[in-house]
Coordinates of C-alpha atoms and ligand atoms in Angstrom, one line a residue:
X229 CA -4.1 11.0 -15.0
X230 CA -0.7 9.8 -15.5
X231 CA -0.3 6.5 -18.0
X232 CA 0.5 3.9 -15.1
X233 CA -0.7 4.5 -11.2
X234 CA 2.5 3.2 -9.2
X235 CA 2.3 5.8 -6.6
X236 CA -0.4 8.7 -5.5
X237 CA 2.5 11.4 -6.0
X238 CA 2.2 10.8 -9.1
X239 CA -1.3 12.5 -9.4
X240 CA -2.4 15.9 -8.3
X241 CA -4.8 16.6 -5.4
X242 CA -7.8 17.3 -7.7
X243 CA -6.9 13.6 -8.8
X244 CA -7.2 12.0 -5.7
X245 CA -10.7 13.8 -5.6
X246 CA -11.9 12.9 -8.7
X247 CA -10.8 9.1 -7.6
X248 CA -12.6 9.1 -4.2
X249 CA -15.4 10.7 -5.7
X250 CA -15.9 8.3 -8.5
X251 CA -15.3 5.4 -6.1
X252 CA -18.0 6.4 -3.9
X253 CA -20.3 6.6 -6.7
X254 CA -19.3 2.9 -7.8
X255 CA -20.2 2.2 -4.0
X256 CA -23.2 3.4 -3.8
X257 CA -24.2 1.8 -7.6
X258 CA -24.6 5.5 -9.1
X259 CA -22.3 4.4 -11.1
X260 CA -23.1 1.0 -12.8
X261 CA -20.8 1.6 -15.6
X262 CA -18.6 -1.5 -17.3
X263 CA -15.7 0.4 -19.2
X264 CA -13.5 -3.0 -19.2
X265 CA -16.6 -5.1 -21.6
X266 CA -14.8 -7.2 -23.7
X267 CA -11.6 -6.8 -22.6
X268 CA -9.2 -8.4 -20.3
X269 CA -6.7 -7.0 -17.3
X270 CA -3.5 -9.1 -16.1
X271 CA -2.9 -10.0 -12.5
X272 CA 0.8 -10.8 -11.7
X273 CA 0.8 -12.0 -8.2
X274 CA 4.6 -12.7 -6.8
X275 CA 3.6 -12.5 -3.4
X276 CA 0.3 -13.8 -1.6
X277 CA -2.8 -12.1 -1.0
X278 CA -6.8 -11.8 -0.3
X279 CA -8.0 -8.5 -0.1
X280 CA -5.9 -7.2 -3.3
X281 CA -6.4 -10.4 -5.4
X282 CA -10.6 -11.0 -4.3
X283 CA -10.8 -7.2 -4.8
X284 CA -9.0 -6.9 -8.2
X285 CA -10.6 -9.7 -9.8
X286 CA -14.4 -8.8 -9.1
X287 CA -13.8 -5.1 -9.7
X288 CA -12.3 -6.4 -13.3
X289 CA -15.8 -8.7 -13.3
X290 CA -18.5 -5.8 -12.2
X291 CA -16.7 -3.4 -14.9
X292 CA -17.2 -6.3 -17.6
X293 CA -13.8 -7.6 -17.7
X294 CA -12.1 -10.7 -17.5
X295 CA -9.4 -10.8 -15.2
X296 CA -6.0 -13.6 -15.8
X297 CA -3.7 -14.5 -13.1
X298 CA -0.7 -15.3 -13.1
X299 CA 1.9 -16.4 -10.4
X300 CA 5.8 -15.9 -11.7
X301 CA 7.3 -19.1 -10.9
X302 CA 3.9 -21.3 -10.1
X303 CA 1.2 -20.5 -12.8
X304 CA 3.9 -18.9 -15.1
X305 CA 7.7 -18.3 -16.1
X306 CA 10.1 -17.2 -13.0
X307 CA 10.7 -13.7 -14.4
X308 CA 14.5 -12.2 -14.4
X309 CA 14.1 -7.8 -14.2
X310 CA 17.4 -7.1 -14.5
X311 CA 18.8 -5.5 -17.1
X312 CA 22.3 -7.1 -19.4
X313 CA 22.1 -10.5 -17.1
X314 CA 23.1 -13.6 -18.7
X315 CA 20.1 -15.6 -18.1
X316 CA 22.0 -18.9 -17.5
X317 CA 20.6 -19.4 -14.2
X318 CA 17.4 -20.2 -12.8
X319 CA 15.0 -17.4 -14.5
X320 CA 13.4 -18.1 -17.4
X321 CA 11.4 -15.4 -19.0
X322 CA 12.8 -11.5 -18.9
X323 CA 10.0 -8.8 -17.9
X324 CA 10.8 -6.8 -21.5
X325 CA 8.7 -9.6 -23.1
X326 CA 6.5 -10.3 -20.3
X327 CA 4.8 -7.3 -20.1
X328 CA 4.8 -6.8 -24.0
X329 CA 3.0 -10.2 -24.8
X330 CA 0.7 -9.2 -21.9
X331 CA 0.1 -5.8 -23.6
X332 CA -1.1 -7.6 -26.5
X333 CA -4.4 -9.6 -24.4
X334 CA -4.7 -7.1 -22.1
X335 CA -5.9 -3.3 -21.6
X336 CA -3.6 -3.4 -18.0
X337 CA -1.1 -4.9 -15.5
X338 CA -1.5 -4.9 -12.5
X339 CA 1.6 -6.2 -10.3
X340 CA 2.1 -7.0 -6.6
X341 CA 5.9 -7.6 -6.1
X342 CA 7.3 -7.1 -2.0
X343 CA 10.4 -5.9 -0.8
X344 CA 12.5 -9.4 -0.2
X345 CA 14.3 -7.0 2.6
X346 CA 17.9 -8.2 1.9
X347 CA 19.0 -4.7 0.1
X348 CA 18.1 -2.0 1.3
X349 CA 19.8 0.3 -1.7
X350 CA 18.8 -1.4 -4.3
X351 CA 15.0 -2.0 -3.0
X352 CA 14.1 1.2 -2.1
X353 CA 14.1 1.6 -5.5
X354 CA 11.8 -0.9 -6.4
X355 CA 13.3 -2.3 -9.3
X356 CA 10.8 -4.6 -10.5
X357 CA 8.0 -2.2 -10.5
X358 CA 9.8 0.5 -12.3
X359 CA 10.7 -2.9 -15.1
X360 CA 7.1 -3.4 -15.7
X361 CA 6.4 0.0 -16.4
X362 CA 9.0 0.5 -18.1
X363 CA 8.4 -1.8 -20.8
X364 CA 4.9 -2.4 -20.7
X365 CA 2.8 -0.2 -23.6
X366 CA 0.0 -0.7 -21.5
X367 CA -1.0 1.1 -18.1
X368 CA 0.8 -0.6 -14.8
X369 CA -1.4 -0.8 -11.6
X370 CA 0.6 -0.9 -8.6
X371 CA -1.0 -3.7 -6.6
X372 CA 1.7 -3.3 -3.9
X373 CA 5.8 -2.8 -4.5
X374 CA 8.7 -2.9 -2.8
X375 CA 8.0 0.9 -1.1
X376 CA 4.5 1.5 -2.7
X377 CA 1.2 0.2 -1.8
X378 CA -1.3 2.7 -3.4
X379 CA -4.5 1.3 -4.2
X380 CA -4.5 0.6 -0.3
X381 CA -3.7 4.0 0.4
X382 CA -6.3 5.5 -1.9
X383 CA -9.0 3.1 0.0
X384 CA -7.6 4.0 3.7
X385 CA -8.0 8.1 2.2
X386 CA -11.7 7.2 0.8
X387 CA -12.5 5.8 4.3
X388 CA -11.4 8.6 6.5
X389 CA -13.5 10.7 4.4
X390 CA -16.7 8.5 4.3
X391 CA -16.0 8.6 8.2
X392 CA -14.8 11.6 9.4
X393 CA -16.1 13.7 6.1
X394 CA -14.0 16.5 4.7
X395 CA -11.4 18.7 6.2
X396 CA -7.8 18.8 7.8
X397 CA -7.8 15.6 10.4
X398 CA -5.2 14.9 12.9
X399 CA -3.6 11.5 11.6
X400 CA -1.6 8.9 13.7
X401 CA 0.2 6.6 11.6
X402 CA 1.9 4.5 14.5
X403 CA 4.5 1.2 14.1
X404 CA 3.3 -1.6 16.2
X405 CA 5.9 -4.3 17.7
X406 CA 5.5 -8.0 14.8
X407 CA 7.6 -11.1 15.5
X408 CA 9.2 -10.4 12.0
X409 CA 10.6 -8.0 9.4
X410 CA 7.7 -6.6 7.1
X411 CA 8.0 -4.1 3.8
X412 CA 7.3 -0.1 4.5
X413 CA 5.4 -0.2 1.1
X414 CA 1.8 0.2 3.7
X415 CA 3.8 2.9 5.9
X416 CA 5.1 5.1 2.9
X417 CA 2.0 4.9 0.9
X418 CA -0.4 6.0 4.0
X419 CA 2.0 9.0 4.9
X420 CA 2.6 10.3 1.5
X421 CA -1.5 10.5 0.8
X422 CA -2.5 11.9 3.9
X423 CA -0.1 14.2 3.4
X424 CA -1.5 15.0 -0.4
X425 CA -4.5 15.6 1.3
X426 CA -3.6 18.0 4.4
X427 CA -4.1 15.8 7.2
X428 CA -1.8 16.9 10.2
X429 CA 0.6 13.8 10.2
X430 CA 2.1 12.3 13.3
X431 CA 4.1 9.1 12.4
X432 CA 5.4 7.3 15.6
X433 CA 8.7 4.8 15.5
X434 CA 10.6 3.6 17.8
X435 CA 14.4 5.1 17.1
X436 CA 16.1 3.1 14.5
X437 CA 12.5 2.2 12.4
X438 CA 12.7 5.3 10.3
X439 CA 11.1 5.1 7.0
X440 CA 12.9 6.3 3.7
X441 CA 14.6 9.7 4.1
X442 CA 13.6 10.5 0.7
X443 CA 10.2 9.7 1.1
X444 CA 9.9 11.6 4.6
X445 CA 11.0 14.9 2.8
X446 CA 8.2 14.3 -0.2
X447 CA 5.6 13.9 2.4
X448 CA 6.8 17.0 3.9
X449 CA 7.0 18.8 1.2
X450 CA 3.3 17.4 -0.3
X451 CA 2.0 18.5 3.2
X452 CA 3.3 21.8 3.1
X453 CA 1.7 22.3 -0.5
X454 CA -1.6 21.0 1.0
X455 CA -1.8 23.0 4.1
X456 CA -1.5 20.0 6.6
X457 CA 2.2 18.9 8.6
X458 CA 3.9 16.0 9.3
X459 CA 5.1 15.3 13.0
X460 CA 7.9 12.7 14.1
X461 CA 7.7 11.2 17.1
X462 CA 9.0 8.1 19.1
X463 CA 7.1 8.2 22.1
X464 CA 3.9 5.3 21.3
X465 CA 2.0 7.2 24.3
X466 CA 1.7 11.1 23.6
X467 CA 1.7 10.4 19.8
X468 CA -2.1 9.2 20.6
X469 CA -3.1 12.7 22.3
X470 CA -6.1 14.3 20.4
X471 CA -5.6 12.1 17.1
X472 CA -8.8 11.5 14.7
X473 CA -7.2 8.5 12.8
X474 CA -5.3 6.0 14.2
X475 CA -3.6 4.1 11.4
X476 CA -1.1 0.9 13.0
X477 CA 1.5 -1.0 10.9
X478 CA 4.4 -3.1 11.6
X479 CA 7.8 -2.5 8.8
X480 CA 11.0 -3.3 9.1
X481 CA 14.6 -1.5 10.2
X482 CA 15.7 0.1 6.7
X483 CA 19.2 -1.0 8.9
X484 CA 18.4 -4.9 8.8
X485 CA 17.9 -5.5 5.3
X486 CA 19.6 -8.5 4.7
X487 CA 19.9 -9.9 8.9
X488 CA 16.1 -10.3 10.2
X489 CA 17.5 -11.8 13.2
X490 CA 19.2 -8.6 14.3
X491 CA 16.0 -6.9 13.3
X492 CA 14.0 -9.4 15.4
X493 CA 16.9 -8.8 18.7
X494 CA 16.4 -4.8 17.9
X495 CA 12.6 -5.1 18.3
X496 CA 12.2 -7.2 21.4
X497 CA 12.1 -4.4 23.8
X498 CA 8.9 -3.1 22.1
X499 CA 6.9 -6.2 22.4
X500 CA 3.4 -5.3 24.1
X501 CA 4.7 -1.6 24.5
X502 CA 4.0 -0.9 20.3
X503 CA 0.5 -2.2 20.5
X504 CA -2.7 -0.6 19.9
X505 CA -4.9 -1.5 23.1
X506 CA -7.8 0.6 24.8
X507 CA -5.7 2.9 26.8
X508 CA -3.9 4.5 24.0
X509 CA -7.0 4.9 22.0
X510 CA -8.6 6.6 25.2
X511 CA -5.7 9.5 24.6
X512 CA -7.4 10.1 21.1
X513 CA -10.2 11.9 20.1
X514 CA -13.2 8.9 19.9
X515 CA -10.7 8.0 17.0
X516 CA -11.6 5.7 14.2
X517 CA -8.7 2.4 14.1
X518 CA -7.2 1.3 11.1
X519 CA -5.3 -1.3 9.6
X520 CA -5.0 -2.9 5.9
X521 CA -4.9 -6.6 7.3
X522 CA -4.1 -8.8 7.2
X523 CA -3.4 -8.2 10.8
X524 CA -2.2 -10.4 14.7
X525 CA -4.7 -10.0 16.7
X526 CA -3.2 -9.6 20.3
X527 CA 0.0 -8.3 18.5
X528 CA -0.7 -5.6 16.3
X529 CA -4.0 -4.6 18.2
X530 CA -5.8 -6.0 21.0
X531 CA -9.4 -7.7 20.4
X532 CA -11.0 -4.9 22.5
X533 CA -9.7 -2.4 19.6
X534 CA -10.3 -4.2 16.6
X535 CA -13.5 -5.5 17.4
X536 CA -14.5 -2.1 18.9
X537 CA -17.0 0.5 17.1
X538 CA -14.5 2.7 16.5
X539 CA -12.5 0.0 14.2
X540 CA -13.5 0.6 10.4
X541 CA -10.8 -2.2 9.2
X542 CA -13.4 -4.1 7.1
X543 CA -14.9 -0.9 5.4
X544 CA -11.2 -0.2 4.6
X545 CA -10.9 -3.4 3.1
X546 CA -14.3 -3.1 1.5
X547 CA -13.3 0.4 -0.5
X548 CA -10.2 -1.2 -1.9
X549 CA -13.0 -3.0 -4.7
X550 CA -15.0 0.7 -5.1
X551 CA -11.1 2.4 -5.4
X552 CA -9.5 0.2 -7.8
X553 CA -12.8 0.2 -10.4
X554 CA -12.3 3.8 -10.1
X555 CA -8.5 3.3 -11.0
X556 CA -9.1 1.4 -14.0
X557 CA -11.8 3.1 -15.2
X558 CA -9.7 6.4 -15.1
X559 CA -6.7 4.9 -16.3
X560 CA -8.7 3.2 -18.8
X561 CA -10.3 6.5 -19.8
X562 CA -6.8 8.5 -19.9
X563 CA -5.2 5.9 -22.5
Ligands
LIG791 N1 -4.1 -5.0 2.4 C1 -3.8 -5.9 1.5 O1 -3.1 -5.5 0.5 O2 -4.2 -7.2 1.7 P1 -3.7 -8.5 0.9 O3 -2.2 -8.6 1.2 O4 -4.5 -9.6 1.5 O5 -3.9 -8.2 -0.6

């Protein structure tokens, strides 16, 4: 397994396996091992959460670790990532020696940094990710980046297989209408590992919420290697038609990066039309619903959906804990 996990295109198939696999054995307690006894695994929160923080820090406690947090700007230094700046402004710690001191307490980083959506160019990149790893000596967890979410991802793949078992499924991965701007790190994550593992992709957008070109032609060409496709489509009815998975998420226009409000105008038109509600789940096959919350109820998905049997948003939550101790104890073992 590589040295950092910042995206699942950075590991093989057989990888993802060997992850899903070990995370159900952690689930089920086969697998009572604590590889992190005695040693301790940095949390660098710039952006709130639950599921990724609650998760990450009693994962680091049933593997035997100790788990520090820290908050750039609240419970430590506001961190500057850019490289040659004159630090005379309001940043007062680089990430060269963040990371590094950290690497000295700590077996691993993990860091959840968002998109702020004002650049497009420059985010898509995800610049302060690709910082900590690149000057951290010790292995960077991707807890959610500008583009990346992929601990998420690896818990939304361990669910449709606990679910719907093994095999090709037909995977919606549909945009739903938010009152604001929100990252594609969710989006881009979900489509590049169901791709990885041969589902037949349909991702559904209205015209003008495309995600990443670049990332659209690496989860083509991952679902080509892996016998699955990927489908485009901007119609939120017929995308539904026969799908095993139904996967909704709100993100952003890659064209608004830096003016929500014309982002906000764009998307008014798709208010209560991009929603997941009983009669588009009817066009799928007794499909499971998904989401990574936190989610609007009434917004993102009606109350009949999410509270429905086929919604498996809690279990998806539930396997981030099981995924992630089966991160760290790979990443663990592979350094
Ligand atoms: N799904 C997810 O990452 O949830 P949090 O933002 O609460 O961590």
């Amino acid at each position: 397994m590589a040295k950092s996990f910042l995206k699942t295109s950075e590991l093989v198939r057989d990888e993802i396996e060997t992850l899903i696999t070990s995370a159900l054995k952690f689930k089920s307690s086969e697998d009572q091992s604590q590889p992190l006894a005695g040693k301790s695994v940095a949390l660098v929160f710039f952006n709130p959460s639950l599921r990724t923080r609650a998760s990450m820090q009693v994962g680091i406690y049933e593997l035997g670790g100790n788990a520090v947090v820290l908050e750039p700007g609240g419970t430590s230094w506001t961190l500057e990532h850019r490289e040659g700046v004159v630090m005379d402004s309001d940043k007062t710690e680089h990430v060269a020696e963040f990371v590094r001191v950290l690497g000295r307490y700590c077996v691993a980083i993990g860091v959840r940094t968002f998109a702020a959506l004002e650049k497009w160019e420059e985010e898509r990149l995800d610049p302060i990710l690709n910082a900590f790893a690149k000057y951290s000596d010790v292995p960077i967890i991707n807890l959610e980046s500008a583009m990346h979410h992929p601990c998420q991802a690896m818990a939304d793949m361990m669910t449709i297989r606990e679910r719907l078992g093994e095999g090709r499924k037909k995977v919606l991965l549909t945009w739903a209408w938010h009152p604001k701007p929100l990252p594609m790190a969710v989006p881009n994550s979900f489509a590049l590992a169901a791709a990885q593992m041969g589902h037949d992709l349909v991702i559904a957008h209205p015209a003008g919420y495309e995600l990443d070109d670049e990332l659209i032609e690496e989860t083509r060409k991952q679902a080509a290697a892996a016998g699955g496709s990927v489908t485009i489509s901007n119609d939120v009815e017929s995308a539904f038609d026969g799908v095993d998975v139904v996967y909704a998420k709100s993100w952003g226009s890659k064209n608004f990066y830096g003016a929500p409000d014309q982002d906000i105008s764009a998307r008014a038109p798709y208010r209560d039309k991009w929603i997941v509600d009983e009669a588009k789940m009817a066009r799928a096959n007794s499909a499971i619903f998904m989401h990574c919350l936190p989610v609007r109820r009434n917004v993102i998905v009606t109350d009949g959906v999410i509270d429905s049997s086929s919604s498996v948003v809690i279990e998806e939550a539930e396997n981030r804990l099981h995924v992630q101790k089966a991160i760290m104890a790979h990443l663990l073992e592979g350094n």
